Coordinates of C-alpha atoms in Angstrom, one line a residue:
Chain B
M1 CA 0.1 -0.1 0.0
T2 CA 1.1 3.7 -0.6
N3 CA 2.6 5.3 2.4
P4 CA 1.2 8.8 2.4
A5 CA 4.4 10.0 4.4
T6 CA 6.8 9.1 1.6
K7 CA 4.4 10.8 -1.2
P8 CA 3.7 14.3 0.3
H9 CA 3.3 15.7 -3.2
R10 CA 0.1 13.6 -3.7
G11 CA -3.3 15.5 -3.7
T12 CA -1.9 19.2 -3.4
I13 CA -3.4 20.5 -6.7
H14 CA -7.1 20.8 -6.8
L15 CA -9.3 20.6 -9.8
E16 CA -12.4 22.9 -9.3
E17 CA -15.4 24.1 -11.3
A18 CA -14.8 27.8 -10.5
A19 CA -17.7 30.1 -10.6
I20 CA -16.7 33.7 -12.1
L21 CA -17.6 36.2 -9.4
T22 CA -16.4 39.4 -11.3
H23 CA -14.5 40.0 -14.6
Q24 CA -13.3 43.5 -15.0
A25 CA -11.7 45.0 -18.1
Y26 CA -8.9 47.6 -18.0
P27 CA -7.3 49.6 -20.8
G28 CA -4.6 47.7 -22.6
D29 CA -6.6 44.5 -23.0
Q30 CA -6.1 43.9 -19.3
Y31 CA -8.6 41.9 -17.1
V32 CA -9.0 41.3 -13.5
L33 CA -10.8 37.9 -12.9
R34 CA -12.1 36.8 -9.5
V35 CA -13.4 33.1 -9.3
Q36 CA -14.8 31.0 -6.5
A37 CA -12.1 28.3 -6.0
P38 CA -12.1 27.5 -2.2
A39 CA -9.6 24.8 -2.2
C40 CA -7.1 26.7 -4.4
A41 CA -7.7 29.9 -2.1
A42 CA -6.8 27.8 1.0
K43 CA -3.5 26.6 -0.1
A44 CA -2.4 29.1 -2.6
L45 CA 1.1 31.1 -1.5
P46 CA 2.8 34.2 -3.2
G47 CA 4.2 33.0 -6.5
S48 CA 1.5 30.1 -6.9
F49 CA -0.4 29.9 -10.3
A50 CA -3.4 28.0 -11.6
H51 CA -3.9 26.4 -14.8
L52 CA -7.2 27.4 -16.4
Q53 CA -9.5 26.2 -19.2
C54 CA -10.2 29.4 -21.0
D55 CA -12.9 28.0 -23.3
P56 CA -14.1 24.6 -24.2
L57 CA -13.0 25.2 -27.8
L58 CA -9.4 25.0 -26.8
A59 CA -7.3 21.7 -26.4
M60 CA -5.0 23.4 -23.7
R61 CA -5.2 25.2 -20.5
R62 CA -3.5 28.7 -19.8
P63 CA -1.3 29.1 -16.8
L64 CA -2.1 32.4 -14.8
S65 CA -0.3 33.6 -11.8
I66 CA -2.6 34.4 -8.7
M67 CA -2.8 37.9 -7.7
R68 CA -5.0 37.6 -4.6
V69 CA -7.0 35.1 -2.5
D70 CA -9.4 35.1 0.2
P71 CA -9.1 31.8 2.1
Q72 CA -12.1 32.7 4.1
Q73 CA -14.3 33.5 1.4
G74 CA -12.9 31.1 -1.1
W75 CA -12.2 33.4 -4.0
V76 CA -9.0 33.6 -6.2
E77 CA -8.2 36.7 -8.2
F78 CA -6.0 37.0 -11.4
L79 CA -4.7 39.9 -13.5
Y80 CA -4.1 38.9 -17.1
K81 CA -3.5 40.4 -20.4
A82 CA -5.4 39.2 -23.6
V83 CA -2.5 38.6 -25.9
G84 CA -3.4 35.2 -27.7
E85 CA -6.2 33.2 -28.6
G86 CA -6.7 31.6 -25.2
T87 CA -6.7 34.8 -23.2
R88 CA -8.8 36.4 -25.7
L89 CA -11.5 33.7 -25.4
L90 CA -11.2 34.0 -21.6
A91 CA -11.9 37.6 -21.8
R92 CA -15.3 36.9 -23.2
R93 CA -16.5 34.8 -20.1
Q94 CA -19.1 36.3 -18.0
P95 CA -19.9 36.3 -14.1
G96 CA -22.1 33.4 -13.4
E97 CA -20.2 31.2 -15.9
T98 CA -17.8 28.5 -14.5
L99 CA -14.5 27.5 -15.7
S100 CA -12.1 24.6 -14.8
L101 CA -9.5 25.7 -12.6
L102 CA -6.5 23.5 -11.6
G103 CA -4.3 24.9 -8.6
P104 CA -2.7 26.1 -6.6
I105 CA 0.7 25.0 -8.5
G106 CA 4.3 25.7 -8.0
V107 CA 7.1 26.7 -5.6
P108 CA 6.2 29.8 -3.9
F109 CA 8.5 32.9 -3.2
Q110 CA 10.3 32.4 0.3
V111 CA 11.0 35.4 2.5
H112 CA 13.8 35.5 5.1
P113 CA 13.5 37.3 8.5
E114 CA 17.0 38.1 8.3
R115 CA 16.3 40.2 5.3
P116 CA 13.2 42.2 6.4
R117 CA 13.4 44.7 3.5
P118 CA 12.0 42.7 0.5
L119 CA 12.2 44.9 -2.7
L120 CA 9.2 43.8 -5.0
L121 CA 9.6 44.4 -8.7
G122 CA 6.7 43.5 -11.0
G123 CA 6.5 44.4 -14.6
G124 CA 3.4 44.0 -16.6
V125 CA 1.6 40.7 -16.3
G126 CA 4.4 40.1 -13.8
I127 CA 2.5 42.4 -11.3
P128 CA 0.1 39.7 -9.8
P129 CA 2.4 37.8 -7.8
M130 CA 4.1 40.8 -6.5
V131 CA 0.7 42.1 -5.1
F132 CA 0.3 38.7 -3.7
L133 CA 3.6 38.8 -1.9
A134 CA 3.0 42.4 -0.6
D135 CA -0.4 41.0 0.8
S136 CA 1.4 38.1 2.7
L137 CA 3.8 40.6 4.2
R138 CA 1.4 43.5 5.4
A139 CA 0.2 41.7 8.6
D140 CA 3.7 41.7 10.3
T141 CA 5.2 45.2 10.7
A142 CA 8.6 43.7 10.9
W143 CA 8.6 43.4 7.2
Q144 CA 9.4 46.8 5.5
P145 CA 8.8 46.2 1.8
F146 CA 9.2 48.6 -1.1
V147 CA 7.3 47.6 -4.3
V148 CA 7.9 49.1 -7.8
M149 CA 5.5 48.2 -10.8
G150 CA 6.1 48.9 -14.4
S151 CA 3.8 48.9 -17.2
E152 CA 3.9 50.3 -20.9
V153 CA 0.2 50.1 -21.2
P154 CA -2.1 52.0 -18.8
F155 CA -2.0 50.5 -15.2
P156 CA -4.8 48.2 -14.4
F157 CA -5.8 50.5 -11.6
Q158 CA -6.2 54.3 -10.9
A159 CA -2.8 55.3 -9.4
R160 CA -3.0 57.9 -6.7
P161 CA -0.1 60.2 -4.8
S162 CA 1.6 58.0 -2.2
Q163 CA 1.2 58.9 1.6
F164 CA 4.7 57.5 2.2
L165 CA 7.9 59.6 1.8
V166 CA 10.4 57.1 0.3
P167 CA 14.1 58.5 0.4
G168 CA 16.3 58.3 -2.7
L169 CA 13.7 58.5 -5.3
P170 CA 13.7 61.3 -8.0
E171 CA 11.5 64.3 -7.5
G172 CA 7.9 64.1 -8.4
V173 CA 7.8 60.3 -8.6
I174 CA 4.7 60.1 -6.3
A175 CA 2.2 57.7 -8.4
A176 CA 1.4 54.5 -6.1
M177 CA -0.9 51.5 -6.2
P178 CA -3.9 52.3 -4.2
L179 CA -4.5 48.8 -3.0
L180 CA -0.8 48.8 -1.7
E181 CA -1.4 52.3 0.1
D182 CA -4.3 50.8 1.8
W183 CA -2.3 48.1 3.1
G184 CA 0.2 50.5 4.3
I185 CA 3.0 49.3 1.9
P186 CA 4.8 52.0 -0.1
S187 CA 5.1 51.6 -3.8
R188 CA 6.0 53.6 -7.0
L189 CA 5.2 53.1 -10.8
A190 CA 7.6 53.2 -13.6
S191 CA 6.9 53.5 -17.4
L192 CA 8.2 54.9 -20.7
Q193 CA 4.8 56.3 -21.5
G194 CA 5.0 59.5 -19.6
Y195 CA 2.2 59.0 -17.1
P196 CA 1.8 61.8 -14.4
G197 CA 3.7 61.1 -11.1
V198 CA 5.2 57.7 -12.6
F199 CA 9.0 57.3 -13.0
E200 CA 9.9 57.7 -16.7
G201 CA 12.4 54.7 -17.2
Y202 CA 12.7 51.2 -16.3
V203 CA 11.7 49.5 -12.9
T204 CA 15.4 48.5 -12.4
D205 CA 16.4 52.2 -12.6
L206 CA 14.0 53.3 -10.0
A207 CA 15.0 50.3 -7.8
R208 CA 18.6 51.2 -8.3
A209 CA 17.9 54.8 -7.1
W210 CA 15.9 53.3 -4.0
L211 CA 18.8 50.8 -3.3
Q212 CA 21.4 53.9 -3.3
G213 CA 19.2 55.8 -0.7
L214 CA 19.6 53.0 1.7
T215 CA 22.6 52.9 4.2
D216 CA 25.0 50.1 3.8
A217 CA 23.5 48.4 6.8
E218 CA 19.9 48.7 5.5
R219 CA 21.1 47.4 2.2
T220 CA 22.2 44.2 3.7
E221 CA 18.7 43.6 4.8
V222 CA 17.2 43.7 1.1
E223 CA 16.1 40.7 -0.8
V224 CA 14.8 41.1 -4.3
F225 CA 11.6 39.3 -5.6
S226 CA 10.6 39.8 -9.3
C227 CA 8.1 38.7 -12.0
G228 CA 7.9 40.3 -15.4
P229 CA 9.1 40.0 -19.0
H230 CA 12.3 37.9 -19.6
P231 CA 14.5 41.0 -20.3
M232 CA 13.4 42.9 -17.3
L233 CA 14.1 39.9 -15.0
E234 CA 17.5 39.7 -16.6
A235 CA 18.1 43.3 -15.6
V236 CA 16.7 42.7 -12.2
A237 CA 19.2 39.7 -11.7
H238 CA 22.0 42.0 -13.1
L239 CA 20.9 44.8 -10.5
A240 CA 20.9 42.2 -7.6
R241 CA 24.4 41.0 -8.5
E242 CA 25.6 44.5 -8.5
F243 CA 24.4 44.9 -5.2
D244 CA 25.3 41.6 -3.9
L245 CA 21.7 40.8 -2.9
P246 CA 19.6 37.6 -3.1
C247 CA 17.1 37.5 -5.8
Q248 CA 14.1 35.3 -6.6
V249 CA 12.4 35.6 -10.0
S250 CA 9.1 33.9 -11.2
L251 CA 9.4 32.6 -14.7
E252 CA 6.7 31.6 -17.4
E253 CA 6.9 29.5 -20.3
F254 CA 4.3 27.7 -22.6
M255 CA 2.8 24.9 -20.6
A256 CA 1.0 21.8 -21.4
C257 CA 0.1 19.7 -18.3
A258 CA 1.5 22.0 -15.6
V259 CA 1.8 19.2 -12.9
G260 CA 5.3 18.0 -13.9
G261 CA 4.3 15.3 -16.3
C262 CA 5.3 16.5 -19.6
A263 CA 8.5 18.6 -19.3
G264 CA 7.1 20.9 -21.8
C265 CA 7.9 24.0 -19.7
T266 CA 11.5 23.5 -18.8
V267 CA 14.2 26.3 -18.4
E268 CA 18.0 25.7 -18.2
I269 CA 19.4 26.2 -14.6
Q270 CA 23.0 26.3 -13.7
T271 CA 23.7 24.1 -10.8
P272 CA 27.0 23.3 -9.0
D273 CA 26.8 19.9 -11.0
G274 CA 26.5 21.7 -14.3
P275 CA 23.4 22.7 -16.5
A276 CA 20.1 21.1 -15.5
M277 CA 16.6 21.5 -17.1
K278 CA 13.9 22.4 -14.6
R279 CA 10.2 22.4 -15.0
V280 CA 8.7 25.9 -14.5
C281 CA 5.4 24.4 -13.3
V282 CA 6.5 22.4 -10.3
D283 CA 10.4 23.0 -9.8
G284 CA 9.5 26.8 -10.2
P285 CA 7.9 29.1 -11.2
V286 CA 10.2 30.8 -8.5
F287 CA 13.8 30.4 -9.1
D288 CA 17.2 31.7 -7.8
A289 CA 17.9 34.5 -10.3
Q290 CA 21.6 33.8 -10.4
Q291 CA 20.8 30.2 -11.3
V292 CA 18.8 31.5 -14.3
F293 CA 20.7 34.4 -15.7
R294 CA 24.5 34.6 -15.7
Chain Z
M1 CA -10.9 2.8 -9.4
A2 CA -14.3 4.1 -8.2
S3 CA -16.0 0.9 -7.2
T4 CA -18.9 -0.4 -9.1
D5 CA -19.5 -4.1 -9.4
Q6 CA -19.1 -3.7 -13.2
N7 CA -15.3 -2.9 -13.0
H8 CA -14.5 -6.5 -13.8
K9 CA -16.0 -6.1 -17.3
L10 CA -13.2 -3.5 -17.9
R11 CA -10.2 -6.1 -17.1
I12 CA -8.1 -7.1 -20.0
D13 CA -5.2 -9.5 -20.5
F14 CA -2.4 -7.5 -22.3
C15 CA 0.7 -9.5 -23.4
G16 CA 0.2 -11.5 -20.3
M17 CA -0.3 -8.6 -18.0
K18 CA -3.5 -8.0 -16.0
F19 CA -4.9 -4.5 -16.7
N20 CA -7.7 -3.4 -14.5
S21 CA -8.9 -1.0 -17.3
P22 CA -8.1 -0.8 -20.9
L23 CA -6.7 2.7 -20.5
V24 CA -3.1 3.2 -20.6
L25 CA -1.3 6.5 -19.6
L26 CA 0.9 7.6 -22.4
S27 CA 4.7 8.0 -22.4
G28 CA 5.9 11.6 -22.2
C29 CA 2.5 12.9 -20.6
V30 CA 2.9 11.5 -17.1
G31 CA 6.6 11.9 -16.1
F32 CA 7.8 8.9 -14.3
G33 CA 4.5 7.8 -13.0
E34 CA 4.0 10.0 -9.8
E35 CA 3.5 13.4 -11.3
Y36 CA -0.2 13.4 -11.9
T37 CA -0.8 12.2 -8.5
R38 CA -0.2 15.6 -7.3
V39 CA -3.9 16.2 -8.5
A40 CA -6.4 15.6 -5.8
G41 CA -8.7 12.7 -6.9
F42 CA -6.2 11.4 -9.5
S43 CA -5.1 7.7 -9.2
N44 CA -2.9 5.4 -11.2
R45 CA -5.5 2.7 -10.2
D46 CA -7.8 4.1 -12.9
V47 CA -5.7 2.9 -15.6
G48 CA -4.5 -0.5 -16.7
A49 CA -0.9 0.6 -17.3
V50 CA 1.3 3.9 -17.0
C51 CA 4.0 4.2 -19.6
L52 CA 7.0 5.9 -18.0
K53 CA 9.1 9.0 -19.9
G54 CA 11.3 7.8 -22.7
T55 CA 14.5 6.6 -21.1
T56 CA 17.9 6.5 -22.8
G57 CA 21.4 5.1 -21.6
S58 CA 22.7 8.3 -20.5
A59 CA 21.0 11.5 -19.1
R60 CA 19.7 13.9 -21.8
L61 CA 18.8 17.6 -21.2
G62 CA 16.3 17.7 -24.2
N63 CA 15.2 20.3 -26.5
P64 CA 15.4 24.1 -26.1
A65 CA 12.2 26.3 -25.6
H66 CA 9.6 26.5 -26.8
R67 CA 8.8 22.7 -26.3
V68 CA 4.9 22.9 -26.5
Y69 CA 2.6 24.9 -28.5
E70 CA -1.1 24.5 -29.0
T71 CA -2.6 24.1 -32.4
P72 CA -6.1 23.6 -33.7
M73 CA -7.6 20.7 -31.6
G74 CA -4.1 19.5 -30.6
M75 CA -0.7 20.5 -29.8
L76 CA 3.0 20.4 -31.0
N77 CA 5.7 19.1 -28.7
A78 CA 9.5 18.8 -29.2
I79 CA 10.7 17.6 -25.5
G80 CA 13.7 15.6 -27.1
L81 CA 13.9 12.9 -24.6
Q82 CA 14.7 14.6 -21.4
N83 CA 15.5 12.1 -18.8
P84 CA 18.0 11.4 -16.2
G85 CA 19.3 8.2 -17.9
V86 CA 18.4 4.5 -17.2
D87 CA 20.6 4.0 -14.2
R88 CA 18.8 6.8 -12.4
V89 CA 15.4 5.7 -13.6
V90 CA 16.1 2.0 -12.4
D91 CA 17.9 2.8 -9.1
G92 CA 16.2 6.0 -8.0
I93 CA 12.7 6.1 -9.5
L94 CA 11.3 2.5 -10.0
P95 CA 11.6 1.8 -6.1
T96 CA 9.5 4.9 -5.3
L97 CA 6.6 3.6 -7.5
D98 CA 3.7 1.5 -6.1
F99 CA 3.4 -1.6 -8.2
D100 CA 0.0 -2.4 -6.5
E101 CA -1.5 0.4 -8.1
T102 CA -1.2 -0.4 -11.7
R103 CA 1.3 -1.9 -14.3
F104 CA 4.4 0.2 -15.1
I105 CA 5.9 0.1 -18.7
A106 CA 9.4 1.6 -19.6
N107 CA 9.9 3.4 -22.6
V108 CA 13.1 2.6 -24.2
S109 CA 15.0 4.9 -26.7
G110 CA 18.5 5.3 -28.0
S111 CA 20.7 6.8 -30.8
T112 CA 22.1 3.4 -31.8
I113 CA 20.8 -0.2 -31.6
E114 CA 23.8 -0.8 -28.8
E115 CA 21.9 1.8 -26.8
Y116 CA 18.6 0.2 -27.0
I117 CA 20.1 -3.0 -26.2
A118 CA 21.8 -1.4 -23.0
V119 CA 18.8 0.2 -22.0
T120 CA 16.3 -2.9 -22.3
R121 CA 18.8 -5.2 -20.6
R122 CA 18.9 -2.7 -17.7
F123 CA 15.1 -2.7 -17.3
D124 CA 14.9 -6.5 -17.9
D125 CA 16.7 -6.7 -14.4
S126 CA 14.1 -4.5 -12.7
P127 CA 10.6 -4.8 -11.4
I128 CA 9.2 -3.1 -14.5
D129 CA 6.3 -4.9 -15.8
A130 CA 6.8 -4.4 -19.6
I131 CA 9.0 -2.5 -22.2
E132 CA 7.9 -0.3 -24.9
I133 CA 10.3 0.1 -27.6
N134 CA 10.3 3.9 -28.9
I135 CA 11.2 3.8 -32.6
S136 CA 9.1 6.6 -33.5
C137 CA 10.1 9.7 -31.5
P138 CA 10.0 12.5 -34.0
N139 CA 12.0 14.9 -31.8
V140 CA 15.6 13.5 -31.7
K141 CA 18.2 13.9 -34.4
E142 CA 19.3 10.1 -34.1
G143 CA 17.3 6.9 -33.6
G144 CA 13.8 7.5 -32.8
V145 CA 11.6 7.9 -36.0
A146 CA 14.8 7.5 -38.2
F147 CA 14.7 3.8 -37.0
G148 CA 10.9 3.7 -37.0
N149 CA 10.3 4.6 -40.5
D150 CA 12.6 2.1 -42.0
P151 CA 11.2 -1.4 -41.6
D152 CA 14.6 -3.2 -41.7
M153 CA 16.0 -0.9 -39.0
S154 CA 12.7 -1.3 -36.8
A155 CA 12.9 -5.0 -37.1
R156 CA 16.6 -4.9 -36.1
V157 CA 15.9 -2.8 -33.0
V158 CA 13.1 -5.2 -32.1
A159 CA 15.1 -8.3 -32.5
A160 CA 18.1 -6.9 -30.6
C161 CA 15.8 -5.8 -27.6
R162 CA 14.1 -9.2 -27.9
A163 CA 17.3 -11.0 -27.5
V164 CA 18.0 -9.4 -24.1
T165 CA 14.7 -9.4 -22.3
R166 CA 11.8 -11.9 -21.6
K167 CA 9.5 -9.1 -20.4
P168 CA 6.7 -8.1 -22.6
L169 CA 7.9 -6.2 -25.7
I170 CA 5.6 -3.4 -27.0
T171 CA 6.7 -1.7 -30.1
K172 CA 5.7 2.0 -30.7
L173 CA 4.9 2.6 -34.2
S174 CA 5.3 5.8 -36.0
P175 CA 2.4 7.3 -38.5
N176 CA 5.1 9.1 -40.4
Q177 CA 6.0 6.2 -42.8
T178 CA 4.5 4.8 -46.0
D179 CA 3.5 1.3 -45.0
I180 CA 2.8 0.8 -41.2
A181 CA 1.3 -2.5 -41.8
E182 CA 4.6 -3.8 -43.4
N183 CA 6.6 -2.3 -40.7
A184 CA 4.2 -4.3 -38.1
R185 CA 4.6 -7.3 -40.0
R186 CA 8.4 -7.2 -39.8
C187 CA 8.4 -6.3 -36.1
I188 CA 6.2 -9.5 -35.3
E189 CA 8.5 -11.7 -37.2
A190 CA 11.2 -9.8 -34.9
G191 CA 9.5 -10.9 -31.6
T192 CA 7.4 -8.0 -30.6
D193 CA 4.7 -9.0 -28.2
G194 CA 2.4 -6.0 -28.9
F195 CA 2.1 -2.4 -30.5
A196 CA 1.4 0.9 -29.5
V197 CA -0.4 2.7 -32.6
I198 CA 0.6 5.6 -33.1
N199 CA 3.2 8.1 -32.0
T200 CA 2.8 11.8 -32.9
L201 CA 2.7 13.1 -36.3
M202 CA 5.4 15.5 -37.3
G203 CA 4.4 19.0 -37.7
M204 CA 5.4 22.7 -37.6
A205 CA 4.2 26.1 -36.3
V206 CA 5.6 29.4 -37.5
D207 CA 5.7 32.9 -35.7
I208 CA 4.8 35.1 -38.6
E209 CA 6.2 38.2 -36.8
T210 CA 9.4 36.7 -36.2
R211 CA 9.4 34.3 -39.1
T212 CA 10.9 31.7 -37.2
P213 CA 9.3 28.2 -36.1
V214 CA 7.5 28.5 -32.7
I215 CA 9.0 25.2 -31.6
G216 CA 12.5 25.4 -30.5
N217 CA 13.5 22.3 -32.2
N218 CA 11.9 23.9 -35.4
Q219 CA 9.5 20.7 -35.7
G220 CA 7.5 18.7 -33.4
G221 CA 5.2 16.1 -32.8
L222 CA 1.3 16.7 -33.3
S223 CA -1.0 15.0 -30.7
G224 CA -4.5 15.7 -29.5
P225 CA -8.0 15.3 -31.1
A226 CA -6.6 16.5 -34.4
I227 CA -4.9 13.3 -35.1
K228 CA -7.7 10.8 -33.9
P229 CA -8.9 9.8 -37.5
V230 CA -5.2 9.1 -38.6
A231 CA -4.6 7.2 -35.6
L232 CA -7.9 5.1 -36.0
L233 CA -6.9 4.1 -39.6
K234 CA -3.4 3.0 -38.6
V235 CA -4.9 1.0 -35.8
H236 CA -7.1 -0.8 -38.2
Q237 CA -4.4 -1.3 -40.6
V238 CA -2.0 -2.8 -38.0
H239 CA -4.8 -5.0 -36.4
Q240 CA -5.4 -6.5 -39.9
V241 CA -1.7 -7.9 -39.6
C242 CA -1.8 -8.6 -35.9
K243 CA -5.2 -10.5 -35.6
A244 CA -3.7 -13.7 -36.9
H245 CA -1.1 -13.7 -34.5
G246 CA -3.0 -12.7 -31.5
I247 CA -0.8 -9.5 -31.0
P248 CA -2.6 -6.8 -29.1
I249 CA -2.5 -3.2 -29.9
I250 CA -2.7 0.0 -27.6
G251 CA -4.8 2.4 -29.8
Q252 CA -3.7 6.0 -29.0
G253 CA -4.1 9.6 -30.8
G254 CA -6.4 12.0 -29.7
V255 CA -8.5 9.9 -27.2
T256 CA -10.4 12.5 -25.0
T257 CA -13.9 10.6 -24.5
A258 CA -15.3 7.2 -23.9
E259 CA -16.6 7.4 -27.4
D260 CA -13.3 8.1 -28.7
A261 CA -11.7 5.0 -26.8
L262 CA -14.7 2.9 -28.1
E263 CA -13.8 3.6 -31.7
F264 CA -10.3 2.6 -30.9
L265 CA -11.2 -0.7 -29.4
I266 CA -13.7 -1.4 -32.3
A267 CA -11.0 -0.5 -34.9
G268 CA -8.7 -3.2 -33.4
A269 CA -7.1 -2.0 -30.3
S270 CA -7.2 -4.1 -27.0
A271 CA -6.1 -1.1 -25.1
V272 CA -6.4 2.6 -25.3
G273 CA -3.8 5.2 -24.7
V274 CA -4.6 8.6 -23.0
G275 CA -2.2 11.3 -23.3
T276 CA -2.7 14.9 -24.3
A277 CA -6.4 14.8 -23.0
L278 CA -5.1 14.6 -19.4
F279 CA -3.6 18.1 -20.1
Y280 CA -7.1 19.4 -20.3
D281 CA -8.8 17.4 -17.8
P282 CA -6.4 15.5 -15.4
L283 CA -9.6 13.4 -14.0
V284 CA -10.5 12.3 -17.5
C285 CA -9.7 8.6 -17.1
P286 CA -12.4 7.7 -14.6
K287 CA -15.1 9.3 -16.8
I288 CA -13.8 7.3 -20.0
N289 CA -13.9 4.2 -18.0
Q290 CA -17.5 4.8 -16.7
G291 CA -18.5 5.7 -20.3
I292 CA -17.3 2.3 -21.6
L293 CA -19.0 0.5 -18.9
A294 CA -22.4 2.4 -19.9
Y295 CA -21.7 1.4 -23.7
L296 CA -21.0 -2.4 -22.6
H297 CA -24.2 -2.4 -20.6
R298 CA -26.3 -0.8 -23.2
H299 CA -24.9 -3.4 -25.8
G300 CA -25.3 -6.4 -23.6
L301 CA -21.6 -7.0 -23.6
D302 CA -19.9 -8.8 -20.6
Q303 CA -16.1 -7.8 -21.5
V304 CA -14.5 -4.8 -22.8
G305 CA -12.3 -7.2 -24.9
Q306 CA -15.3 -8.4 -27.0
L307 CA -15.3 -4.9 -28.8
T308 CA -11.6 -5.4 -30.0
G309 CA -11.6 -5.5 -33.9
S310 CA -15.5 -5.8 -34.0
L311 CA -15.4 -3.4 -36.8
S312 CA -17.7 -4.3 -39.9
L313 CA -16.4 -2.8 -42.9
N314 CA -18.8 -1.3 -45.3
Q315 CA -19.1 -3.6 -48.5
S316 CA -17.9 -2.3 -51.8
P317 CA -16.9 1.1 -50.4
V318 CA -15.9 2.3 -54.0
R319 CA -19.2 3.1 -55.9
H320 CA -19.0 2.7 -59.5
T321 CA -20.6 5.7 -61.6
P322 CA -23.3 4.7 -63.8
A323 CA -22.2 4.3 -67.4
C324 CA -24.6 7.1 -68.6
G325 CA -22.6 9.6 -66.3
G326 CA -23.9 11.7 -63.5

C-alpha cells in the first residue's frame, strides 16, 4: 500500500469548477478575474499559479499567476492581458459562468526574516505575484517592503499620490498603487509612457535609486523578488548581483500539463553539477535569479 | 478505481499482464508515474498501465524552449527525450513507484541499436512490468523515428531488444511512414509481443512576426484530437496484420472521451492510450471508464475485450458511376 508519508506531493493540486464572480476589463486588454475556488484559495501562496480552461474550444489550459486570494471567502483573483487566442477567449467569459481551475501550482517565493526589506519588482503581467507577496507581508510590521510596478500600457488601477515618503527617489515620482497604499505598503510606478507621477524609465532604474538611498546596513537587509518579461528579469538579476543581493524570480513558459508530467515548460538552470533542465510548473515558477541568468 | 460491481468488465489481459482497465497513460505525458498524483482525486488505479517517460542510456537535457505549442484541436511538442538516464530511473525512481496501483511500462529509446540493447537489458533486471520500444520519437536527431520509418531498422531494433529481455515487448509505431502494416509485420517476425499505435505526427508552427518556427526544435510531434482519424486508420491497418498472431495493440492518438476509446477498441485496439487529454482534464480517465461501462451495458456485452476488432467494414466502399454518367 502507498505510504502517504513518502508521497507528500499527492493531492496537493485541486481541480475545481470555479464560478466567475467578477470580470473587470481595463485599458490595454487587461482583465481582473475573480473566481470562487475555495480549495485553491486555501492553499495558494505568493508565486503560486493556476491552470485554467479558458474556453471549451481549446485543447489546452493557460497558466495564470495568482494576484490575491481570500481563504475565508474562498475566492482567487487573477490579472491577465489578452495576448493570444486563449486569453482572448477567456476575456469573453461572464460572471455566473464557470471555468475549470487546476491549482494552486508551483514553488512559492520564500522571504527570510534576516532580510526584512523585501524589494518587489513587477512588470506588466508580472504584477500579480508581487501584489500577492505584498499582501502576505502586511500583517507583520517587521517587514518593510518597497514595491515598484512597471507597465507600458495604462496600469490596471487608478494610481494615486503616495502617502509614504521614500528616500532616494527622483522628485515628482509619487504615483502609487492604491491597494498597496491601503495596506500600508509603499510603492511607486515606472513606465516609458510619460504617465503623471510615474517614473519615466525602467523598473530597475527606479529600484537602483531606492537601493542607493539606503545605508550600507539597510542594504544588507534587502532581498529582491521579481516577476515580469524575460529581459526585465535579466536586468533585475544583474541589479541584484551589482548590489550583492539575493534575488528570486518567477518565470513563465508555454505549458501543457502544469503538474510536472510533460517537461514541456523547462528552463535551463545552472547548478553546481552543471546545467540542468527544470520544469517551470512544479520545480518553479520561482527560481534563484543567479541560477537562471549568468 | 471508483468501485462499481461492473469494473470487472473493464479488465483485460495485455501481453500476459492483467490490466484493471483498457486505459493506458502514455509515455511523455505523465513523467515517471508520480507527477499526476499531485492532482487530488487522480489515481494510477484508474488505468491499466502507465508508460514512463522515454529513457536513454545516459541523461539527456532535451530540446530548447519552446517545447510545446497549442494548435487547432491539438498541440505540438518537441521535448527531446529529456531524462536522467536508465541507471537513475532503475535505481532511483522505480523503487518509489507503487506496483500495487497499476502496471508500469518502461519506454526505451536510443541513438544506436547498442543503446536500445543496453537500456532494455537494464530494465529487464528491474521490477518494470513491460518494455515499450520507442522507434518513433520524431524529436531527436538520431534513432527514434529514423529507425521507425525504416522497416529493416525497426525489425533490427526489435530483434536486438527481444534477445535481451523476456518481459513483454511493445513496439511503438510511427505514423510518419509509408506502410505501417508492413512495418508491423516485420516487427512481429522480430519478436514483438504488442504494439502501440501511433506516436505523434510530425508538424510545424510558424511565428509570422519573427518568421521563425515557434518550437525550439523547429519541428515537433502533433497530438490531440486533431490526429484521432489518422490514428484510428493506422490501428485498423495494424490490426489486420496482428489478428492472426494474437498480437494486441494499444490504440492511441487524440482519445478524449469514452466514445473515442470505443472507436479505437472497435477498430482493433485491445487497450487505449490517453495522453494529451490529461492536460485538459487530469481526471478524464475515470469518466472514460464509466462511459465504456455504460456502453457495454447498453450493448449487452460482458467484457470490454469483446469489442476489439469488432469493426464491420462497409461492403463495396468504392461506388462505380453509372455508364450514363452523372
